[in-house]
């Protein structure tokens, strides 16, 4: 437990900035109080704290959050909003501290090092921030373009390829340097704010940029336009993201749905072998290059939902069962498209069709029975020949 002196207000108390990530805020708190990060955390939470050996933005416990709230005089609710847990009910249904979590990229830890590429950054955001900081959005696999500046994010140092470990900016230094090291690459010293901003070009990338802005809006408002529905029809963000995750998962699949990648790419004039040859796997674990391609395909499919998907699925012989995982309840907008257009077993003939079939059977001198009508309409029926008992001579 912290003693009273540790619970006192800190001398400098920066507040979380717009959409700031907990780890970024924690680093800024240390630097604002003129302490190196590790020394600062050890002083406040004791030498045996292990925040930085875990994914602090996912695993933040109540002790860390309440201390931050008390020592910076920040409401608990605002502190909670800096964590990835706050996306529960917006981006995913159920938050968990470890393991796979939809849309949250793994950082792949080794001690305090990060071997994965689960943290991204926009060089223009960092360059223009009055106080540079890292956004929660940058931890999400569905984001590859900055919704503010319209340039591609970076998921590593463009100079040396190292992961973005902004919490290690002061590692190896005896004293906290005068310059702000939150933007500095630990390995090569590059100022991330000075990294090149890659802009997009072409129709598919313009579409992707608009798609990225709409995703940022959905995250901000918790509401989304229902794909394929009239403009006025809105759905909750969690339903939107659930269906979207199923769609990108299908596009990354090694199964038959993966064939759709080729169809989409052909329609978009993209060469997958050139842009990203390894596209089968877990979307949330992909690097930015792969996610960018998959999101381009998804944006194109959603632009005319579900017509484009249905056309391609019919062309490649992919039925609804390949798209829907029965381990979880799919989102309605996604499931209904699959069942209505790609699932023959859900075909329900109209009264007129049944009447016409009955007339046809009668005119042809065939048996007019419910079972036979089912058979002629391509629905489930009982093959009576299977139940003929063998005769004694057989
Ligand atoms: Zn930006
Ligand atoms: Zn570097």
PDB file of N, CA, C and O and ligand atoms in Angstrom, residues 157 160 185 188, ligand 2:
ATOM      1  N   UNK A 157      10.195   2.084 -36.336  1.00  0.00           N
ATOM      2  CA  UNK A 157      11.062   3.217 -36.677  1.00  0.00           C
ATOM      3  C   UNK A 157      11.407   3.119 -38.160  1.00  0.00           C
ATOM      4  O   UNK A 157      11.944   2.105 -38.601  1.00  0.00           O
ATOM      5  N   UNK A 160      15.475   2.486 -38.458  1.00  0.00           N
ATOM      6  CA  UNK A 160      16.176   1.252 -38.047  1.00  0.00           C
ATOM      7  C   UNK A 160      15.244   0.052 -37.921  1.00  0.00           C
ATOM      8  O   UNK A 160      15.706  -1.064 -37.686  1.00  0.00           O
ATOM      9  N   UNK A 185      13.617   7.477 -30.948  1.00  0.00           N
ATOM     10  CA  UNK A 185      13.810   6.031 -31.083  1.00  0.00           C
ATOM     11  C   UNK A 185      14.971   5.630 -30.185  1.00  0.00           C
ATOM     12  O   UNK A 185      16.061   6.209 -30.254  1.00  0.00           O
ATOM     13  N   UNK A 188      18.076   4.076 -32.610  1.00  0.00           N
ATOM     14  CA  UNK A 188      18.891   4.896 -33.525  1.00  0.00           C
ATOM     15  C   UNK A 188      18.803   6.388 -33.230  1.00  0.00           C
ATOM     16  O   UNK A 188      19.506   7.180 -33.854  1.00  0.00           O
TER      17      UNK A 188
HETATM   18 ZN1  LIG B   2      15.255   3.817 -34.939  1.00  0.00          ZN
END
